[in-house]
Structures are given as C-alpha cells and as structure tokens.
CSV table of C-alpha atoms in Angstrom, one decimal:
chain,number,residue,atom,x,y,z
I,15,MET,CA,106.1,68.8,-27.3
I,16,ARG,CA,105.2,65.1,-27.2
I,17,ALA,CA,102.8,63.2,-29.4
I,18,TYR,CA,101.4,61.4,-26.3
I,19,ASP,CA,100.3,64.7,-24.7
I,20,VAL,CA,98.6,65.9,-27.9
I,21,ILE,CA,96.7,62.6,-28.2
I,22,LEU,CA,95.7,62.7,-24.6
I,23,LYS,CA,94.4,66.3,-25.0
I,24,LYS,CA,92.2,65.3,-27.9
I,25,ARG,CA,91.0,62.1,-26.1
I,26,MET,CA,89.9,64.4,-23.2
I,27,GLY,CA,87.8,66.4,-25.8
I,28,ARG,CA,89.9,69.5,-25.7
I,29,GLU,CA,90.7,71.7,-28.7
I,30,LEU,CA,94.2,71.3,-30.3
I,31,ALA,CA,96.3,74.3,-31.1
I,32,LYS,CA,97.6,74.9,-34.6
I,33,ASP,CA,101.2,74.1,-33.7
I,34,GLU,CA,100.1,70.8,-32.0
I,35,ILE,CA,98.3,69.7,-35.2
I,36,GLU,CA,101.3,70.7,-37.4
I,37,PHE,CA,103.7,68.8,-35.0
I,38,LEU,CA,101.8,65.6,-35.4
I,39,ILE,CA,101.4,65.8,-39.2
I,40,ASP,CA,105.0,66.9,-39.8
I,41,GLY,CA,106.2,64.1,-37.4
I,42,TYR,CA,104.1,61.5,-39.1
I,43,MET,CA,105.6,62.4,-42.5
I,44,SER,CA,109.1,62.4,-41.1
I,45,GLY,CA,108.6,59.1,-39.2
I,46,ASP,CA,109.0,60.6,-35.8
I,47,VAL,CA,105.3,59.9,-35.0
I,48,PRO,CA,104.7,56.2,-35.6
I,49,ASP,CA,101.5,54.7,-37.1
I,50,TYR,CA,100.2,53.5,-33.7
I,51,GLN,CA,100.2,57.1,-32.3
I,52,MET,CA,98.6,58.6,-35.4
I,53,ALA,CA,96.0,55.8,-35.2
I,54,ALA,CA,95.3,56.7,-31.6
I,55,LEU,CA,94.8,60.4,-32.6
I,56,ALA,CA,92.4,59.4,-35.5
I,57,MET,CA,90.3,57.4,-33.0
I,58,ALA,CA,90.3,60.3,-30.6
I,59,VAL,CA,89.1,62.6,-33.4
I,60,PHE,CA,86.5,60.0,-34.4
I,61,PHE,CA,84.9,60.1,-30.9
I,62,GLN,CA,85.6,63.7,-29.9
I,63,GLY,CA,85.4,65.5,-33.2
I,64,MET,CA,87.2,68.8,-34.2
I,65,THR,CA,86.1,72.4,-34.3
I,66,ALA,CA,86.0,74.2,-37.7
I,67,ARG,CA,89.3,75.9,-36.8
I,68,GLU,CA,91.0,72.6,-35.9
I,69,THR,CA,89.8,71.0,-39.1
I,70,SER,CA,91.0,73.8,-41.2
I,71,ASP,CA,94.4,73.8,-39.5
I,72,LEU,CA,94.6,70.0,-40.1
I,73,THR,CA,93.7,70.5,-43.7
I,74,MET,CA,96.5,73.1,-44.3
I,75,ALA,CA,99.0,71.0,-42.5
I,76,ILE,CA,98.2,68.2,-44.9
I,77,VAL,CA,98.3,70.6,-47.9
I,78,ARG,CA,101.8,71.7,-46.8
I,79,SER,CA,103.0,68.1,-46.7
I,80,GLY,CA,103.5,68.2,-50.4
I,81,ASP,CA,103.3,70.2,-53.6
I,82,GLN,CA,100.9,73.0,-54.2
I,83,VAL,CA,99.8,73.8,-57.8
I,84,ASP,CA,100.3,77.4,-58.9
I,85,LEU,CA,97.6,78.4,-61.3
I,86,SER,CA,98.5,82.1,-61.2
I,87,ALA,CA,99.5,82.0,-64.9
I,88,ILE,CA,95.9,81.3,-65.8
I,89,ALA,CA,93.8,84.5,-66.3
I,90,GLY,CA,90.6,84.9,-64.3
I,91,LYS,CA,89.1,83.2,-61.3
I,92,LYS,CA,89.7,79.5,-61.3
I,93,VAL,CA,86.7,77.5,-59.9
I,94,ASP,CA,87.0,73.8,-59.2
I,95,LYS,CA,84.2,71.3,-58.8
I,96,HIS,CA,84.4,68.2,-56.6
I,97,SER,CA,81.9,65.3,-56.2
I,98,THR,CA,82.0,63.1,-53.1
I,99,GLY,CA,81.5,60.1,-55.5
I,100,GLY,CA,78.5,58.4,-56.9
I,101,VAL,CA,77.2,56.0,-59.6
I,102,GLY,CA,76.8,57.3,-63.2
I,103,ASP,CA,78.2,60.6,-62.2
I,104,LYS,CA,79.5,62.1,-65.5
I,105,THR,CA,78.8,65.7,-64.6
I,106,THR,CA,82.4,66.9,-65.2
I,107,LEU,CA,82.1,65.8,-68.8
I,108,VAL,CA,79.1,68.1,-69.3
I,109,LEU,CA,79.5,71.0,-67.0
I,110,GLY,CA,83.2,71.4,-67.6
I,111,PRO,CA,82.8,72.4,-71.3
I,112,LEU,CA,79.5,74.2,-70.6
I,113,VAL,CA,81.1,76.4,-67.9
I,114,ALA,CA,84.2,77.0,-70.0
I,115,ALA,CA,81.8,78.2,-72.8
I,116,ALA,CA,80.6,80.8,-70.3
I,117,GLY,CA,84.1,82.2,-70.0
I,118,VAL,CA,85.0,80.5,-66.7
I,119,PRO,CA,88.5,79.0,-66.6
I,120,VAL,CA,88.1,75.3,-65.8
I,121,ALA,CA,91.4,73.8,-64.7
I,122,LYS,CA,90.3,70.4,-63.6
I,123,MET,CA,92.5,67.8,-62.0
I,124,SER,CA,90.5,64.6,-61.7
I,125,GLY,CA,91.0,61.0,-60.4
I,126,ARG,CA,90.3,57.4,-61.4
I,127,GLY,CA,87.5,55.3,-60.2
I,128,LEU,CA,87.7,52.9,-57.3
I,129,GLY,CA,85.1,50.4,-56.1
I,130,HIS,CA,81.5,51.2,-57.1
I,131,THR,CA,82.2,54.8,-58.0
I,132,GLY,CA,83.5,55.9,-61.4
I,133,GLY,CA,86.4,58.3,-62.2
I,134,THR,CA,86.4,61.1,-64.8
I,135,ILE,CA,89.9,60.2,-66.0
I,136,ASP,CA,88.8,56.6,-66.9
I,137,LYS,CA,85.8,58.0,-68.7
I,138,LEU,CA,87.9,60.4,-70.8
I,139,GLU,CA,90.4,57.7,-71.6
I,140,SER,CA,87.6,55.7,-73.4
I,141,ILE,CA,87.9,58.5,-76.1
I,142,PRO,CA,90.5,57.1,-78.6
I,143,GLY,CA,93.8,59.0,-78.2
I,144,PHE,CA,92.7,61.3,-75.3
I,145,ASN,CA,95.7,62.3,-73.2
I,146,THR,CA,95.1,62.9,-69.5
I,147,SER,CA,98.8,63.2,-68.6
I,148,LEU,CA,99.5,66.9,-69.2
I,149,ASP,CA,102.6,68.6,-67.9
I,150,MET,CA,101.9,71.9,-66.1
I,151,GLY,CA,102.9,74.1,-69.0
I,152,SER,CA,100.5,72.3,-71.4
I,153,PHE,CA,97.8,72.3,-68.8
I,154,THR,CA,98.1,76.1,-68.2
I,155,ASP,CA,98.4,76.9,-71.9
I,156,SER,CA,95.2,74.9,-72.6
I,157,VAL,CA,93.2,76.7,-70.0
I,158,ASN,CA,94.3,80.1,-71.2
I,159,ARG,CA,93.5,79.3,-74.8
I,160,LEU,CA,90.4,77.2,-74.5
I,161,LYS,CA,89.2,78.0,-71.0
I,162,ILE,CA,89.4,74.2,-70.2
I,163,ALA,CA,91.8,71.4,-69.5
I,164,ILE,CA,91.1,68.1,-67.7
I,165,GLY,CA,94.0,66.0,-66.5
I,166,GLY,CA,95.1,63.5,-63.9
I,167,GLN,CA,96.4,64.8,-60.6
I,168,THR,CA,100.1,65.7,-61.1
I,169,GLY,CA,102.9,66.1,-58.6
I,170,ASN,CA,103.0,65.1,-55.0
I,171,LEU,CA,99.7,66.6,-53.8
I,172,ALA,CA,98.8,66.1,-50.1
I,173,PRO,CA,101.0,63.0,-49.5
I,174,ALA,CA,100.0,63.1,-45.8
I,175,ASP,CA,96.4,62.5,-46.8
I,176,LYS,CA,97.4,59.3,-48.7
I,177,LYS,CA,99.3,58.1,-45.7
I,178,LEU,CA,96.5,59.0,-43.3
I,179,TYR,CA,93.8,57.5,-45.4
I,180,ALA,CA,95.6,54.1,-45.6
I,181,LEU,CA,95.9,54.2,-41.8
I,182,ARG,CA,92.2,55.2,-41.3
I,183,ASP,CA,91.1,52.4,-43.7
I,184,VAL,CA,92.5,49.7,-41.4
I,185,THR,CA,91.7,51.3,-38.0
I,186,ALA,CA,87.9,51.8,-38.5
I,187,THR,CA,88.3,55.6,-38.5
I,188,VAL,CA,87.2,56.4,-42.1
I,189,ASP,CA,83.7,57.6,-41.1
I,190,SER,CA,84.8,60.8,-39.3
I,191,ILE,CA,83.5,64.0,-40.7
I,192,PRO,CA,86.6,66.2,-39.7
I,193,LEU,CA,88.9,63.5,-41.2
I,194,ILE,CA,86.9,63.1,-44.4
I,195,ALA,CA,86.5,66.9,-44.8
I,196,SER,CA,90.2,67.6,-44.4
I,197,SER,CA,91.0,64.8,-46.8
I,198,VAL,CA,88.8,66.2,-49.6
I,199,MET,CA,89.7,69.8,-49.1
I,200,SER,CA,93.4,69.3,-48.7
I,201,LYS,CA,93.6,67.9,-52.3
I,202,LYS,CA,91.3,70.7,-53.6
I,203,ILE,CA,93.3,73.5,-52.0
I,204,ALA,CA,96.6,72.0,-53.1
I,205,ALA,CA,95.3,71.9,-56.7
I,206,GLY,CA,95.3,75.7,-56.7
I,207,ALA,CA,91.7,76.8,-57.4
I,208,ASP,CA,90.4,80.2,-56.2
I,209,ALA,CA,87.0,78.9,-55.4
I,210,ILE,CA,85.4,75.4,-55.0
I,211,VAL,CA,81.9,74.0,-55.7
I,212,LEU,CA,81.2,70.8,-53.8
I,213,ASP,CA,78.6,68.2,-55.0
I,214,VAL,CA,77.9,66.3,-51.8
I,215,LYS,CA,75.9,63.1,-52.6
I,216,THR,CA,73.3,61.6,-50.3
I,217,GLY,CA,71.4,58.3,-50.6
I,218,SER,CA,72.1,54.6,-51.3
I,219,GLY,CA,75.0,55.2,-53.8
I,220,ALA,CA,76.7,57.9,-51.7
I,221,PHE,CA,79.4,57.6,-49.1
I,222,MET,CA,77.1,59.5,-46.7
I,223,LYS,CA,73.7,57.7,-46.8
I,224,THR,CA,71.6,60.2,-44.8
I,225,LEU,CA,70.8,63.9,-45.4
I,226,GLU,CA,72.0,64.7,-41.8
I,227,ASP,CA,75.4,63.2,-42.4
I,228,SER,CA,75.7,64.7,-45.9
I,229,THR,CA,74.8,68.1,-44.5
I,230,GLY,CA,77.4,67.7,-41.7
I,231,LEU,CA,80.1,66.9,-44.2
I,232,ALA,CA,79.2,69.7,-46.5
I,233,ARG,CA,79.1,72.2,-43.7
I,234,ALA,CA,82.6,71.1,-42.5
I,235,MET,CA,84.1,71.4,-46.0
I,236,VAL,CA,82.5,74.9,-46.6
I,237,ASP,CA,83.9,76.0,-43.2
I,238,ILE,CA,87.4,74.9,-44.2
I,239,GLY,CA,87.2,76.7,-47.5
I,240,THR,CA,86.0,79.9,-45.9
I,241,LEU,CA,88.6,79.8,-43.1
I,242,VAL,CA,91.5,79.3,-45.6
I,243,GLY,CA,90.3,82.0,-48.0
I,244,ARG,CA,88.7,79.9,-50.7
I,245,ARG,CA,85.1,80.8,-51.5
I,246,THR,CA,83.2,77.5,-51.2
I,247,VAL,CA,79.6,76.4,-51.9
I,248,ALA,CA,78.2,72.9,-51.5
I,249,LEU,CA,75.1,71.4,-52.9
I,250,ILE,CA,73.5,68.3,-51.3
I,251,THR,CA,72.4,66.1,-54.3
I,252,ASP,CA,70.5,62.9,-54.6
I,253,MET,CA,72.4,59.6,-55.2
I,254,ASP,CA,69.6,57.2,-54.1
I,255,GLN,CA,69.6,56.0,-57.7
I,256,PRO,CA,72.3,56.3,-60.4
I,257,LEU,CA,72.6,59.6,-62.2
I,258,GLY,CA,71.3,59.5,-65.7
I,259,ARG,CA,70.8,56.2,-67.5
I,260,THR,CA,74.3,54.8,-68.0
I,261,VAL,CA,77.0,53.3,-65.7
I,262,GLY,CA,80.3,52.5,-67.4
I,263,ASN,CA,83.0,54.5,-69.0
I,264,ALA,CA,82.4,54.7,-72.8
I,265,LEU,CA,78.6,54.5,-72.1
I,266,GLU,CA,78.8,57.6,-69.9
I,267,VAL,CA,80.8,59.5,-72.5
I,268,ARG,CA,78.0,58.8,-75.0
I,269,GLU,CA,75.4,60.0,-72.5
I,270,ALA,CA,77.4,63.2,-71.8
I,271,ILE,CA,77.6,63.9,-75.5
I,272,GLU,CA,73.8,63.4,-75.8
I,273,CYS,CA,73.4,65.9,-72.9
I,274,LEU,CA,75.6,68.4,-74.6
I,275,MET,CA,73.4,68.0,-77.7
I,276,GLY,CA,70.4,68.9,-75.6
I,277,HIS,CA,68.7,65.6,-75.4
I,278,GLY,CA,70.3,63.9,-72.4
I,279,PRO,CA,68.5,62.7,-69.3
I,280,GLU,CA,66.7,65.4,-67.4
I,281,ASP,CA,68.4,64.7,-64.0
I,282,LEU,CA,71.9,64.9,-65.5
I,283,GLU,CA,71.1,68.2,-67.3
I,284,ASN,CA,69.5,69.7,-64.3
I,285,LEU,CA,72.3,68.8,-62.0
I,286,CYS,CA,75.0,70.1,-64.4
I,287,ILE,CA,73.1,73.4,-64.6
I,288,ALA,CA,72.7,73.6,-60.8
I,289,LEU,CA,76.4,73.0,-60.2
I,290,GLY,CA,77.6,75.0,-63.2
I,291,SER,CA,75.5,78.0,-62.1
I,292,GLN,CA,77.3,78.1,-58.8
I,293,MET,CA,80.7,77.9,-60.6
I,294,VAL,CA,79.7,80.8,-62.9
I,295,CYS,CA,78.7,82.9,-59.9
I,296,LEU,CA,81.9,82.2,-57.9
I,297,ALA,CA,83.8,83.2,-61.0
I,298,GLU,CA,81.8,86.5,-61.0
I,299,LYS,CA,80.4,85.9,-64.5
I,300,ALA,CA,76.8,86.3,-63.3
I,301,GLY,CA,75.1,88.1,-60.5
I,302,SER,CA,73.0,85.2,-59.2
I,303,PRO,CA,72.6,81.4,-59.6
I,304,GLU,CA,69.3,82.0,-61.5
I,305,GLU,CA,71.0,84.4,-64.0
I,306,ALA,CA,73.9,81.9,-64.4
I,307,ALA,CA,71.4,79.0,-65.0
I,308,GLU,CA,69.7,80.9,-67.7
I,309,MET,CA,73.0,81.7,-69.3
I,310,LEU,CA,74.1,78.1,-69.2
I,311,ARG,CA,70.8,76.8,-70.7
I,312,GLY,CA,71.2,79.3,-73.5
I,313,LEU,CA,74.7,78.0,-74.2
I,314,LEU,CA,73.5,74.4,-74.1
I,315,ARG,CA,70.7,75.1,-76.6
I,316,ALA,CA,73.1,76.9,-78.9
I,317,GLY,CA,75.5,73.9,-78.9
I,318,LYS,CA,78.3,75.9,-77.3
I,319,GLY,CA,79.0,73.2,-74.7
I,320,LEU,CA,79.4,70.5,-77.3
I,321,GLU,CA,81.6,72.7,-79.4
I,322,LYS,CA,83.9,73.3,-76.4
I,323,PHE,CA,83.9,69.5,-75.6
I,324,ARG,CA,85.1,68.9,-79.2
I,325,GLU,CA,87.9,71.5,-78.7
I,326,LEU,CA,88.9,69.9,-75.4
I,327,ILE,CA,89.1,66.4,-77.0
I,328,GLU,CA,91.1,67.6,-80.1
I,329,ASN,CA,93.5,69.7,-77.9
I,330,GLN,CA,94.3,66.7,-75.7
I,331,GLY,CA,94.9,64.3,-78.6
I,332,GLY,CA,91.6,62.6,-78.8
I,333,ASN,CA,89.3,62.0,-81.8
I,334,PRO,CA,86.6,64.7,-81.7
I,335,GLU,CA,84.6,62.8,-84.3
I,336,CYS,CA,83.2,60.7,-81.4
I,337,THR,CA,80.9,63.6,-80.7
I,338,ARG,CA,79.3,63.1,-84.1
I,339,ASP,CA,79.8,59.3,-84.4
I,340,PRO,CA,79.7,57.6,-81.0
I,341,GLY,CA,80.5,54.3,-82.8
I,342,ILE,CA,84.1,55.4,-82.5
I,343,LEU,CA,84.0,54.8,-78.8
I,344,PRO,CA,84.7,51.3,-77.4
I,345,ALA,CA,81.7,49.0,-77.6
I,346,ALA,CA,81.0,45.7,-75.8
I,347,GLU,CA,80.7,42.4,-77.8
I,348,GLU,CA,77.2,41.5,-76.5
I,349,THR,CA,74.2,42.9,-74.6
I,350,VAL,CA,71.9,41.1,-72.1
I,351,ASP,CA,68.4,42.4,-71.2
I,352,ILE,CA,67.3,42.4,-67.6
I,353,THR,CA,63.5,42.2,-67.4
I,354,ALA,CA,60.8,43.2,-64.8
I,355,PRO,CA,59.5,40.3,-62.8
I,356,SER,CA,56.0,41.8,-62.3
I,357,ASN,CA,53.7,44.7,-63.2
I,358,GLY,CA,53.8,47.9,-61.2
I,359,TYR,CA,56.2,50.8,-60.7
I,360,VAL,CA,59.9,51.0,-60.1
I,361,THR,CA,60.0,52.2,-56.4
I,362,GLY,CA,63.7,52.3,-56.0
I,363,ILE,CA,67.1,51.5,-57.5
I,364,ASP,CA,70.0,50.8,-55.1
I,365,ALA,CA,72.7,52.9,-56.7
I,366,GLU,CA,75.6,51.2,-54.8
I,367,MET,CA,74.5,47.8,-55.9
I,368,VAL,CA,74.3,48.9,-59.6
I,369,GLY,CA,77.8,50.4,-59.2
I,370,VAL,CA,79.1,47.1,-57.8
I,371,ALA,CA,77.3,45.2,-60.7
I,372,ALA,CA,79.1,47.5,-63.2
I,373,MET,CA,82.4,46.8,-61.4
I,374,THR,CA,81.7,43.1,-61.6
I,375,LEU,CA,81.3,43.5,-65.4
I,376,GLY,CA,84.8,45.1,-65.5
I,377,ALA,CA,83.8,48.8,-65.6
I,378,GLY,CA,85.4,49.6,-62.2
I,379,ARG,CA,88.3,48.6,-60.0
I,380,GLU,CA,88.2,46.3,-57.0
I,381,THR,CA,91.7,47.5,-56.1
I,382,LYS,CA,93.9,50.3,-57.3
I,383,GLU,CA,95.9,47.8,-59.4
I,384,SER,CA,92.9,46.4,-61.2
I,385,THR,CA,92.6,46.9,-65.0
I,386,ILE,CA,89.2,48.1,-66.3
I,387,ASP,CA,87.2,47.4,-69.5
I,388,LEU,CA,86.2,50.7,-70.9
I,389,ALA,CA,83.4,49.2,-73.1
I,390,VAL,CA,81.3,47.4,-70.6
I,391,GLY,CA,78.5,48.8,-68.4
I,392,ILE,CA,74.8,49.1,-67.8
I,393,ASN,CA,72.0,51.0,-69.4
I,394,LEU,CA,69.1,51.7,-67.1
I,395,GLU,CA,66.0,51.6,-69.3
I,396,LYS,CA,63.7,52.2,-66.3
I,397,LYS,CA,64.3,54.6,-63.5
I,398,THR,CA,62.5,55.2,-60.1
I,399,GLY,CA,58.9,56.1,-60.7
I,400,ASN,CA,58.6,54.6,-64.1
I,401,PRO,CA,55.7,52.1,-64.7
I,402,VAL,CA,56.6,48.6,-65.8
I,403,LYS,CA,54.9,45.5,-67.1
I,404,LYS,CA,56.2,42.0,-66.4
I,405,GLY,CA,58.8,41.2,-69.1
I,406,ASP,CA,59.7,44.8,-69.8
I,407,THR,CA,63.4,45.5,-70.2
I,408,ILE,CA,64.5,47.5,-67.2
I,409,ALA,CA,68.2,47.4,-67.8
I,410,ILE,CA,70.7,46.3,-70.5
I,411,LEU,CA,74.1,44.9,-69.6
I,412,HIS,CA,76.9,45.6,-72.1
I,413,ILE,CA,79.2,42.6,-71.6
I,414,ASN,CA,82.5,41.1,-72.8
I,415,ASP,CA,82.4,38.1,-70.3
I,416,ARG,CA,79.3,35.9,-69.9
I,417,ASP,CA,80.3,34.6,-66.5
I,418,ARG,CA,80.7,38.1,-65.1
I,419,ALA,CA,77.3,39.0,-66.8
I,420,VAL,CA,75.5,36.3,-64.8
I,421,ARG,CA,76.7,37.7,-61.5
I,422,ALA,CA,76.1,41.3,-62.5
I,423,GLY,CA,72.6,40.5,-63.8
I,424,GLU,CA,71.6,39.1,-60.5
I,425,MET,CA,72.8,42.2,-58.7
I,426,VAL,CA,71.0,44.6,-61.1
I,427,LEU,CA,67.7,42.7,-60.7
I,428,LYS,CA,68.2,42.8,-56.9
I,429,ALA,CA,69.0,46.5,-57.0
I,430,TYR,CA,65.5,47.3,-58.4
I,431,SER,CA,62.5,47.3,-56.2
I,432,PHE,CA,58.9,47.3,-57.4
I,433,GLY,CA,55.5,48.2,-56.0
I,434,PRO,CA,51.9,48.8,-57.0
I,435,GLU,CA,52.1,52.6,-56.6
I,436,PRO,CA,54.7,55.1,-57.7
I,437,PRO,CA,57.0,56.4,-54.9
I,438,GLU,CA,57.2,59.9,-53.6
I,439,THR,CA,59.6,61.9,-55.8
I,440,ARG,CA,62.9,62.8,-54.3
I,441,LYS,CA,64.4,66.2,-55.0
I,442,LEU,CA,67.6,66.2,-57.1
I,443,VAL,CA,69.1,69.1,-55.2
I,444,MET,CA,68.2,68.9,-51.5
I,445,GLY,CA,70.2,71.7,-50.0
I,446,THR,CA,72.7,74.5,-50.5
I,447,ILE,CA,75.5,75.3,-47.9
I,448,THR,CA,77.4,78.5,-48.1
I,449,SER,CA,79.5,80.5,-45.6
I,450,GLU,CA,76.3,82.2,-44.6
I,451,GLY,CA,74.4,79.0,-43.6
I,452,VAL,CA,72.5,75.9,-44.6
I,453,LYS,CA,69.4,76.0,-46.7
I,454,ILE,CA,67.6,72.6,-47.0
I,455,ILE,CA,65.1,72.7,-49.8
C-alpha cells in the first residue's frame, strides 16, 4: 500500500477502507508518511468529505495512536460532557456537581483555555489550593467516593490528533467537519466514558457560526459515537452572546457558585439543566429528559449541587470556604465601567469580541505558552434585549493593567449593538441530535 494511492483515491471522491485510513495514521505517527502527504490528504478530505463510517474509522485510528483511559474501576455508567467552546461557558462547574448529586459518576478530564474561549482547568485553579493534577488512582477513588473528580487530561491521549491539528492549522484545513468531529471524539473516546453529551455551540462566539454548520458537526460526532458503541447525544446551543454575565476565571467561579445557590443567571441555569438531564438519562438514572430535569431542579433548590461542589473542592485540596465567602477568590485591583452611548435596547453582543477583550485583559491565552491572570475579566451588566439609557453601565472591566483596559474597553463597547426596539429572542437550545435523528426546535 502506498500513501500516494490512498490520497489519490480520496481526491477522486472515493470512500477509503479502514485499513487505508489506519495505514496513513500509523505511518504519520512513525514518520513513514511525511507532513506533505498528510497535508494533501487533509485537503482532499476538506473538499471531498468523508462518510460516517470513514470518519469513525479515522477517529478510532487516532484513539489507538496513544493511551486509552480505563474507567472500569469506577462503578456505574460514566457520562462525559464536551463543549465545542464558547465565551463565559462555566457549565461544567455547575452541572458536574449537580449531576454527581443525582448519583451519576462524573469523571471529567478538562482542558485549559486558548484564544477567546476559556478552559475549565484555569477556572478551577482560581480556587486557592485546588489541585487539577490527579494521578489515575486518586481520580478513580474520588469518583467512587464522591461521584465526581475534575482533572487535567493525563497520559498521552490521541497524540495523532495533536500532530494532525498542528498540520491542519497551517494548511487551511481546520474547517472540515469530518476532521473536527474526529478530533473532538478521539479525545472523548480515549478518555474512557461510556456515553457522551455534546454541547455544540452556534453563533458569534462559536467555532461554527451558523445553525447549518453546527448541526452538521453535531450529526457527525453523534454518528461517530454511535458507530463505535458510545451512546451520544448533542444539543445545539446559542453562543451568539456570552453565557451568563461573567467572562474571566475567578469571576466565572463566583457565578457558578451563585448558580448552585439557586440565584444565578437564567440562561446558565437552564443550559446546565438541559445538558445535565441528558447526562442523567444516558446514565439510566431517569426515564426521560423531562423527569431528569425535574430531579436536577429539585437537587438545585435543595442545595445538593452546592454541597457536592464543596466536597469536590475540599477533596482536591482547595478551600471550600470560597463557596460561602467569594472574597477568598482572586480579585482585580480596579474596575472600569463601560457605559451605553445612547438610549434604546441592547440588540446584540458579539461573544467572540468579548472573549478577545477578556483575553486582552489577561484572562485568556494568545498562545499555549501565555500566562493568565485569574482575577481579571468582564461583568456584563446588560445582555441582549435589555433596555438601556445613555450613560447606563453596560459592562464592568476587572483590571490589573490600565493600558490593557483601554484596549479591552474599546472592544467591549464595539461588541455591543443598540437599537430602538428589542430584538427577536433567540432560543437557548436550538436542537437535539441523537442516533435517531435531528430535531431542530
């Protein structure tokens, strides 16, 4: 078998066999298939696409390129949740403890933020003492005892994906649904969960900006999960404006605590219930998403999610008193108000621009090597649809550097749009994709 022939076959729009896909991935990792040939294959896939079977075979070839986490020592069905990335997305901090309180084992391996999107690990590390570097024994023991552990990705998971992504990034082949889907799902499958809930974002702050593209990606990932024996459900959710009212690590932890206390932003609570109810169903702890949602709301009202979050923090070396006294969390030296330039309504907030503004303040990384400031960020005092008067505070910057604040403030003001009438309300959950089909709401 020659790499040239496999590349030509895909360039001609023909379906690749499993052994051909494995030959290329194995050869790429061993060095027998050079970058230029893998780049040619990526471009052929970009233009010709892949069938669901090809994409699942590619995913499993990537999975087998490295370690696979064995979670069999954890009792019960392990359900993982993955978000395609957004701004202000602190759902794991809320739904993880809440779903664990429902008796579902939450064995969560999360990542750090990059660019305008935040990362769960960075947020948790804003809690003094919180340890995200758990060895496998401690991780497993924590889930068995508490039903939850959240740590950074361990081991050498899906190394072929890291190598492929670096190549795609410099060859204009990032935006290929089969390649994105196999990248996401290879890491989820290697992480060992029995079932997967996907939060696929759509809108200005999402990787996929349109509902059509988001649905295509969700469908591809659900197909992969189904074909490799992992029950998978995807929700298409709105990221046309940031989720909740905060963007920035310690600020988002504060907001997650408020949500677990039962007085968080409505959109954050509703999204956590929607995603969490799918996790509870896949773990077979409820007969329907509606039943699961009712269960989770009851646990939230009873303070069981907050109690579980405290247990998680204490178990991983953090100070659980931050759930009672948020002043323990890192705080910026100064705040700067951003004000409305006119009367009217907020007609939109460009989520990506807000994310870039937060990164400019120091809350995010421009490169993987960048250091971040856990205290800085943005409070959104006004969201889409809210009425405003000229001079009203629409956002508050939490800053440690005035020069950065000037640039970030200009971005935040530019991110807001205003008009004389309120805009049409966008649905928070726009669709559900299962192995049985697509349901757009």
